[in-house]
C-alpha positions as YAML, in Angstrom:
chain: A
units: angstrom
residues:
- id: 1
  name: UNK
  ca: [6.97, -0.88, -24.58]
- id: 2
  name: UNK
  ca: [10.22, 0.04, -26.34]
- id: 3
  name: UNK
  ca: [9.40, 3.76, -26.20]
- id: 4
  name: UNK
  ca: [8.81, 3.49, -22.45]
- id: 5
  name: UNK
  ca: [11.81, 1.33, -21.55]
- id: 6
  name: UNK
  ca: [14.24, 3.29, -23.73]
- id: 7
  name: UNK
  ca: [13.14, 6.60, -22.20]
- id: 8
  name: UNK
  ca: [12.25, 5.48, -18.68]
- id: 9
  name: UNK
  ca: [14.35, 8.12, -16.91]
- id: 10
  name: UNK
  ca: [12.76, 10.91, -18.98]
- id: 11
  name: UNK
  ca: [9.25, 9.63, -18.33]
- id: 12
  name: UNK
  ca: [9.95, 9.11, -14.65]
- id: 13
  name: UNK
  ca: [11.40, 12.59, -14.22]
- id: 14
  name: UNK
  ca: [8.33, 14.11, -15.88]
- id: 15
  name: UNK
  ca: [5.95, 11.91, -13.88]
- id: 16
  name: UNK
  ca: [7.55, 12.92, -10.58]
- id: 17
  name: UNK
  ca: [7.40, 16.57, -11.66]
- id: 18
  name: UNK
  ca: [3.67, 16.26, -12.34]
- id: 19
  name: UNK
  ca: [3.05, 14.54, -9.01]
- id: 20
  name: UNK
  ca: [4.98, 17.22, -7.10]
- id: 21
  name: UNK
  ca: [3.28, 20.04, -8.98]
- id: 22
  name: UNK
  ca: [-0.15, 18.49, -8.38]
- id: 23
  name: UNK
  ca: [0.47, 17.85, -4.69]
- id: 24
  name: UNK
  ca: [1.82, 21.31, -3.83]
- id: 25
  name: UNK
  ca: [-0.76, 23.13, -5.97]
- id: 26
  name: UNK
  ca: [-3.57, 21.07, -4.43]
- id: 27
  name: UNK
  ca: [-2.43, 21.99, -0.92]
- id: 28
  name: UNK
  ca: [-2.39, 25.67, -1.86]
- id: 29
  name: UNK
  ca: [-5.77, 25.43, -3.61]
- id: 30
  name: UNK
  ca: [-7.39, 23.74, -0.60]
- id: 31
  name: UNK
  ca: [-5.96, 26.24, 1.88]
- id: 32
  name: UNK
  ca: [-6.98, 29.25, -0.21]
- id: 33
  name: UNK
  ca: [-10.34, 27.69, -1.08]
- id: 34
  name: UNK
  ca: [-11.26, 27.27, 2.59]
- id: 35
  name: UNK
  ca: [-10.05, 30.78, 3.42]
- id: 36
  name: UNK
  ca: [-11.92, 32.47, 0.57]
- id: 37
  name: UNK
  ca: [-15.06, 30.42, 1.32]
- id: 38
  name: UNK
  ca: [-14.88, 31.83, 4.86]
- id: 39
  name: UNK
  ca: [-14.58, 35.32, 3.39]
- id: 40
  name: UNK
  ca: [-17.61, 34.70, 1.15]
- id: 41
  name: UNK
  ca: [-19.88, 33.94, 4.12]
- id: 42
  name: UNK
  ca: [-18.25, 36.40, 6.52]
- id: 43
  name: UNK
  ca: [-20.36, 39.07, 8.25]
- id: 44
  name: UNK
  ca: [-17.64, 41.59, 7.36]
- id: 45
  name: UNK
  ca: [-18.59, 43.38, 4.08]
- id: 46
  name: UNK
  ca: [-14.96, 44.01, 3.06]
- id: 47
  name: UNK
  ca: [-14.10, 40.31, 3.33]
- id: 48
  name: UNK
  ca: [-17.21, 39.30, 1.39]
- id: 49
  name: UNK
  ca: [-16.30, 41.79, -1.34]
- id: 50
  name: UNK
  ca: [-12.73, 40.48, -1.50]
- id: 51
  name: UNK
  ca: [-13.97, 36.90, -1.77]
- id: 52
  name: UNK
  ca: [-16.44, 37.82, -4.51]
- id: 53
  name: UNK
  ca: [-13.77, 39.63, -6.55]
- id: 54
  name: UNK
  ca: [-11.31, 36.73, -6.10]
- id: 55
  name: UNK
  ca: [-13.79, 34.13, -7.32]
- id: 56
  name: UNK
  ca: [-15.19, 36.24, -10.14]
- id: 57
  name: UNK
  ca: [-11.80, 37.17, -11.58]
- id: 58
  name: UNK
  ca: [-10.14, 33.76, -11.33]
- id: 59
  name: UNK
  ca: [-13.08, 31.66, -12.47]
- id: 60
  name: UNK
  ca: [-13.46, 33.82, -15.58]
- id: 61
  name: UNK
  ca: [-9.78, 34.04, -16.50]
- id: 62
  name: UNK
  ca: [-8.34, 31.35, -18.82]
- id: 63
  name: UNK
  ca: [-5.69, 29.35, -16.98]
- id: 64
  name: UNK
  ca: [-3.13, 29.86, -19.74]
- id: 65
  name: UNK
  ca: [-3.58, 33.63, -19.47]
- id: 66
  name: UNK
  ca: [-3.15, 33.38, -15.70]
- id: 67
  name: UNK
  ca: [0.14, 31.55, -16.26]
- id: 68
  name: UNK
  ca: [1.33, 34.39, -18.50]
- id: 69
  name: UNK
  ca: [0.29, 36.97, -15.89]
- id: 70
  name: UNK
  ca: [2.15, 35.16, -13.09]
- id: 71
  name: UNK
  ca: [5.26, 34.09, -15.03]
- id: 72
  name: UNK
  ca: [5.74, 37.29, -17.04]
- id: 73
  name: UNK
  ca: [3.95, 39.85, -14.88]
- id: 74
  name: UNK
  ca: [5.29, 39.23, -11.37]
- id: 75
  name: UNK
  ca: [8.98, 39.60, -12.35]
- id: 76
  name: UNK
  ca: [8.17, 43.14, -13.58]
- id: 77
  name: UNK
  ca: [7.35, 43.98, -9.96]
- id: 78
  name: UNK
  ca: [10.63, 42.56, -8.74]
- id: 79
  name: UNK
  ca: [9.20, 39.17, -7.74]
- id: 80
  name: UNK
  ca: [11.62, 36.55, -9.08]
- id: 81
  name: UNK
  ca: [10.77, 32.98, -8.17]
- id: 82
  name: UNK
  ca: [11.51, 29.54, -9.65]
- id: 83
  name: UNK
  ca: [9.22, 28.59, -12.53]
- id: 84
  name: UNK
  ca: [7.89, 25.71, -10.41]
- id: 85
  name: UNK
  ca: [6.73, 28.20, -7.77]
- id: 86
  name: UNK
  ca: [5.10, 30.40, -10.40]
- id: 87
  name: UNK
  ca: [3.24, 27.34, -11.73]
- id: 88
  name: UNK
  ca: [2.07, 26.41, -8.22]
- id: 89
  name: UNK
  ca: [0.75, 29.94, -7.68]
- id: 90
  name: UNK
  ca: [-1.14, 29.93, -10.99]
- id: 91
  name: UNK
  ca: [-2.65, 26.46, -10.52]
- id: 92
  name: UNK
  ca: [-3.35, 26.86, -6.81]
- id: 93
  name: UNK
  ca: [-5.02, 30.28, -7.06]
- id: 94
  name: UNK
  ca: [-7.05, 29.30, -10.12]
- id: 95
  name: UNK
  ca: [-8.36, 26.06, -8.57]
- id: 96
  name: UNK
  ca: [-9.00, 27.74, -5.20]
- id: 97
  name: UNK
  ca: [-11.80, 29.81, -6.74]
- id: 98
  name: UNK
  ca: [-13.66, 26.65, -7.76]
- id: 99
  name: UNK
  ca: [-13.00, 24.92, -4.43]
- id: 100
  name: UNK
  ca: [-14.31, 28.03, -2.67]
- id: 101
  name: UNK
  ca: [-17.62, 27.82, -4.52]
- id: 102
  name: UNK
  ca: [-17.89, 24.08, -3.89]
- id: 103
  name: UNK
  ca: [-17.37, 24.66, -0.16]
- id: 104
  name: UNK
  ca: [-19.81, 27.55, -0.15]
- id: 105
  name: UNK
  ca: [-22.47, 25.30, -1.64]
- id: 106
  name: UNK
  ca: [-21.70, 22.79, 1.13]
- id: 107
  name: UNK
  ca: [-21.98, 25.52, 3.77]
- id: 108
  name: UNK
  ca: [-25.44, 26.33, 2.43]
- id: 109
  name: UNK
  ca: [-26.54, 22.75, 3.14]
- id: 110
  name: UNK
  ca: [-25.82, 23.11, 6.88]
- id: 111
  name: UNK
  ca: [-29.02, 24.03, 8.78]
- id: 112
  name: UNK
  ca: [-29.04, 27.68, 9.85]
- id: 113
  name: UNK
  ca: [-30.13, 26.64, 13.33]
- id: 114
  name: UNK
  ca: [-26.77, 25.03, 14.02]
- id: 115
  name: UNK
  ca: [-24.93, 28.28, 13.46]
- id: 116
  name: UNK
  ca: [-27.46, 30.13, 15.58]
- id: 117
  name: UNK
  ca: [-27.07, 27.57, 18.36]
- id: 118
  name: UNK
  ca: [-23.28, 27.99, 18.28]
- id: 119
  name: UNK
  ca: [-23.56, 31.77, 18.49]
- id: 120
  name: UNK
  ca: [-26.02, 31.47, 21.38]
- id: 121
  name: UNK
  ca: [-23.29, 29.59, 23.25]
- id: 122
  name: UNK
  ca: [-20.99, 32.56, 22.81]
- id: 123
  name: UNK
  ca: [-18.90, 31.19, 19.95]
- id: 124
  name: UNK
  ca: [-17.39, 33.71, 17.53]
- id: 125
  name: UNK
  ca: [-17.97, 33.57, 13.77]
- id: 126
  name: UNK
  ca: [-14.56, 31.95, 13.26]
- id: 127
  name: UNK
  ca: [-15.23, 29.31, 15.91]
- id: 128
  name: UNK
  ca: [-18.68, 28.59, 14.51]
- id: 129
  name: UNK
  ca: [-17.34, 28.26, 10.98]
- id: 130
  name: UNK
  ca: [-14.33, 26.14, 11.91]
- id: 131
  name: UNK
  ca: [-15.85, 23.77, 14.46]
- id: 132
  name: UNK
  ca: [-19.52, 23.53, 13.46]
- id: 133
  name: UNK
  ca: [-20.17, 24.55, 9.87]
- id: 134
  name: UNK
  ca: [-17.08, 23.62, 7.83]
- id: 135
  name: UNK
  ca: [-16.72, 20.02, 9.12]
- id: 136
  name: UNK
  ca: [-20.30, 19.31, 8.01]
- id: 137
  name: UNK
  ca: [-19.95, 21.22, 4.75]
- id: 138
  name: UNK
  ca: [-16.74, 19.33, 3.87]
- id: 139
  name: UNK
  ca: [-18.58, 16.00, 4.02]
- id: 140
  name: UNK
  ca: [-21.06, 17.20, 1.43]
- id: 141
  name: UNK
  ca: [-18.41, 18.34, -1.06]
- id: 142
  name: UNK
  ca: [-15.80, 15.56, -0.94]
- id: 143
  name: UNK
  ca: [-16.69, 14.28, -4.42]
- id: 144
  name: UNK
  ca: [-16.80, 17.73, -6.11]
- id: 145
  name: UNK
  ca: [-13.49, 18.76, -4.54]
- id: 146
  name: UNK
  ca: [-11.93, 15.48, -5.69]
- id: 147
  name: UNK
  ca: [-13.08, 16.21, -9.24]
- id: 148
  name: UNK
  ca: [-11.56, 19.69, -9.04]
- id: 149
  name: UNK
  ca: [-8.19, 18.29, -7.93]
- id: 150
  name: UNK
  ca: [-8.29, 15.76, -10.77]
- id: 151
  name: UNK
  ca: [-8.85, 18.70, -13.13]
- id: 152
  name: UNK
  ca: [-5.90, 20.45, -11.50]
- id: 153
  name: UNK
  ca: [-3.66, 17.44, -12.20]
- id: 154
  name: UNK
  ca: [-4.60, 17.58, -15.87]
- id: 155
  name: UNK
  ca: [-4.26, 21.36, -16.01]
- id: 156
  name: UNK
  ca: [-0.69, 21.01, -14.74]
- id: 157
  name: UNK
  ca: [0.25, 20.05, -18.31]
- id: 158
  name: UNK
  ca: [0.18, 23.77, -19.15]
- id: 159
  name: UNK
  ca: [3.19, 24.29, -16.87]
- id: 160
  name: UNK
  ca: [5.41, 22.44, -19.35]
- id: 161
  name: UNK
  ca: [5.15, 25.39, -21.70]
- id: 162
  name: UNK
  ca: [6.67, 27.60, -18.99]
- id: 163
  name: UNK
  ca: [9.91, 25.70, -18.39]
- id: 164
  name: UNK
  ca: [8.49, 23.48, -15.63]
- id: 165
  name: UNK
  ca: [9.43, 19.80, -15.70]
- id: 166
  name: UNK
  ca: [6.22, 17.77, -15.97]
- id: 167
  name: UNK
  ca: [4.90, 14.74, -17.81]
- id: 168
  name: UNK
  ca: [3.49, 16.22, -21.02]
- id: 169
  name: UNK
  ca: [6.70, 18.15, -21.68]
- id: 170
  name: UNK
  ca: [8.63, 14.89, -22.05]
- id: 171
  name: UNK
  ca: [7.24, 14.42, -25.55]
- id: 172
  name: UNK
  ca: [9.61, 17.09, -26.90]
- id: 173
  name: UNK
  ca: [12.72, 15.28, -25.71]
- id: 174
  name: UNK
  ca: [11.49, 11.88, -26.84]
- id: 175
  name: UNK
  ca: [10.27, 13.17, -30.20]
- id: 176
  name: UNK
  ca: [13.68, 14.76, -30.88]
- id: 177
  name: UNK
  ca: [15.23, 11.31, -30.41]
- id: 178
  name: UNK
  ca: [13.09, 9.99, -33.26]
- id: 179
  name: UNK
  ca: [10.65, 7.76, -31.35]
- id: 180
  name: UNK
  ca: [7.07, 7.17, -32.49]
- id: 181
  name: UNK
  ca: [5.06, 10.21, -31.39]
- id: 182
  name: UNK
  ca: [1.85, 8.19, -31.06]
- id: 183
  name: UNK
  ca: [3.32, 5.78, -28.50]
- id: 184
  name: UNK
  ca: [5.04, 8.68, -26.79]
- id: 185
  name: UNK
  ca: [1.66, 10.25, -26.07]
- id: 186
  name: UNK
  ca: [0.12, 6.90, -25.16]
- id: 187
  name: UNK
  ca: [2.57, 6.48, -22.29]
- id: 188
  name: UNK
  ca: [2.13, 10.11, -21.26]
- id: 189
  name: UNK
  ca: [-1.63, 9.47, -21.10]
- id: 190
  name: UNK
  ca: [-1.00, 6.39, -18.95]
- id: 191
  name: UNK
  ca: [1.03, 8.52, -16.55]
- id: 192
  name: UNK
  ca: [-1.78, 11.05, -16.18]
- id: 193
  name: UNK
  ca: [-4.24, 8.19, -15.74]
- id: 194
  name: UNK
  ca: [-2.19, 6.87, -12.82]
- id: 195
  name: UNK
  ca: [-2.18, 10.29, -11.15]
- id: 196
  name: UNK
  ca: [-5.91, 10.92, -11.61]
- id: 197
  name: UNK
  ca: [-6.90, 7.40, -10.52]
- id: 198
  name: UNK
  ca: [-4.81, 7.81, -7.37]
- id: 199
  name: UNK
  ca: [-6.60, 11.08, -6.53]
- id: 200
  name: UNK
  ca: [-9.95, 9.47, -7.28]
- id: 201
  name: UNK
  ca: [-9.16, 6.51, -5.00]
- id: 202
  name: UNK
  ca: [-8.18, 8.81, -2.12]
- id: 203
  name: UNK
  ca: [-11.38, 10.83, -2.36]
- id: 204
  name: UNK
  ca: [-13.56, 7.74, -2.78]
- id: 205
  name: UNK
  ca: [-12.05, 6.43, 0.45]
- id: 206
  name: UNK
  ca: [-12.66, 9.77, 2.17]
- id: 207
  name: UNK
  ca: [-16.24, 9.84, 0.93]
- id: 208
  name: UNK
  ca: [-16.96, 6.36, 2.30]
- id: 209
  name: UNK
  ca: [-15.37, 7.08, 5.67]
- id: 210
  name: UNK
  ca: [-17.09, 10.40, 6.12]
- id: 211
  name: UNK
  ca: [-20.43, 8.91, 5.06]
- id: 212
  name: UNK
  ca: [-20.12, 6.30, 7.84]
- id: 213
  name: UNK
  ca: [-19.42, 8.95, 10.46]
- id: 214
  name: UNK
  ca: [-22.58, 10.93, 9.71]
...
C-alpha cells in the first residue's frame, strides 16, 4: 500500500487520463463503427467499397504503427493537434473497424423480410437501417461490442509512449523515485481492472435489459 499512498496523485492523474481516453475513443469508435457498418450494407457501390477499404486497412494494421502514422504523419500535412486528440483518433478509428464488423454480423441476423416490409411501406434505405434493422442488430452484438471496448481500454496503454497522460505511463515517474517496480505495476494493473470491470458491468446491464425487451 505504501507505493499507492505515497504516489496517489500520480496514480490518480494517470487513472483519470485512461478513463478520459477510453471514454472519448469509445464514443468515436461507436459512431464510426455504426457509420461504416451502414456503408458496408449500403446499396451504393462507392460506399460499400469505402467501407471495405476502411475495415481491411485498419483491421490489418498494427495499432502501434497506426499511432506512428497519426502522431508523426498528420503534422506533415499541417494538421497539428494535441497528443490526446491524436491518440483518440488512432484508438477510435482502429476499434471502429472491429465494431463495424460486429454490427454487420448482427445486421445479418435480422430477417430479410423485415427490411423488405419496411421498403414496401415507402421507407428509404437510411430509415430502414436506422429504425428497423440497427436496433435489432444492436441487441445481438452487445456482448461483442463490450469486449471490443474493453480491448480499447487496454490498448490505450500505447498512448503513454506518445506523450499522453495515462495509467501505464505512471510507472516511469514512480520508478524514477526509487519505488518497487513490481508493486508499481500491481497497482497499475488494479487500475486497469477497475476500468475494464466497469465497462463489463455496463454492458452486462445493457445485455440483460435488451434481452427482456425482445
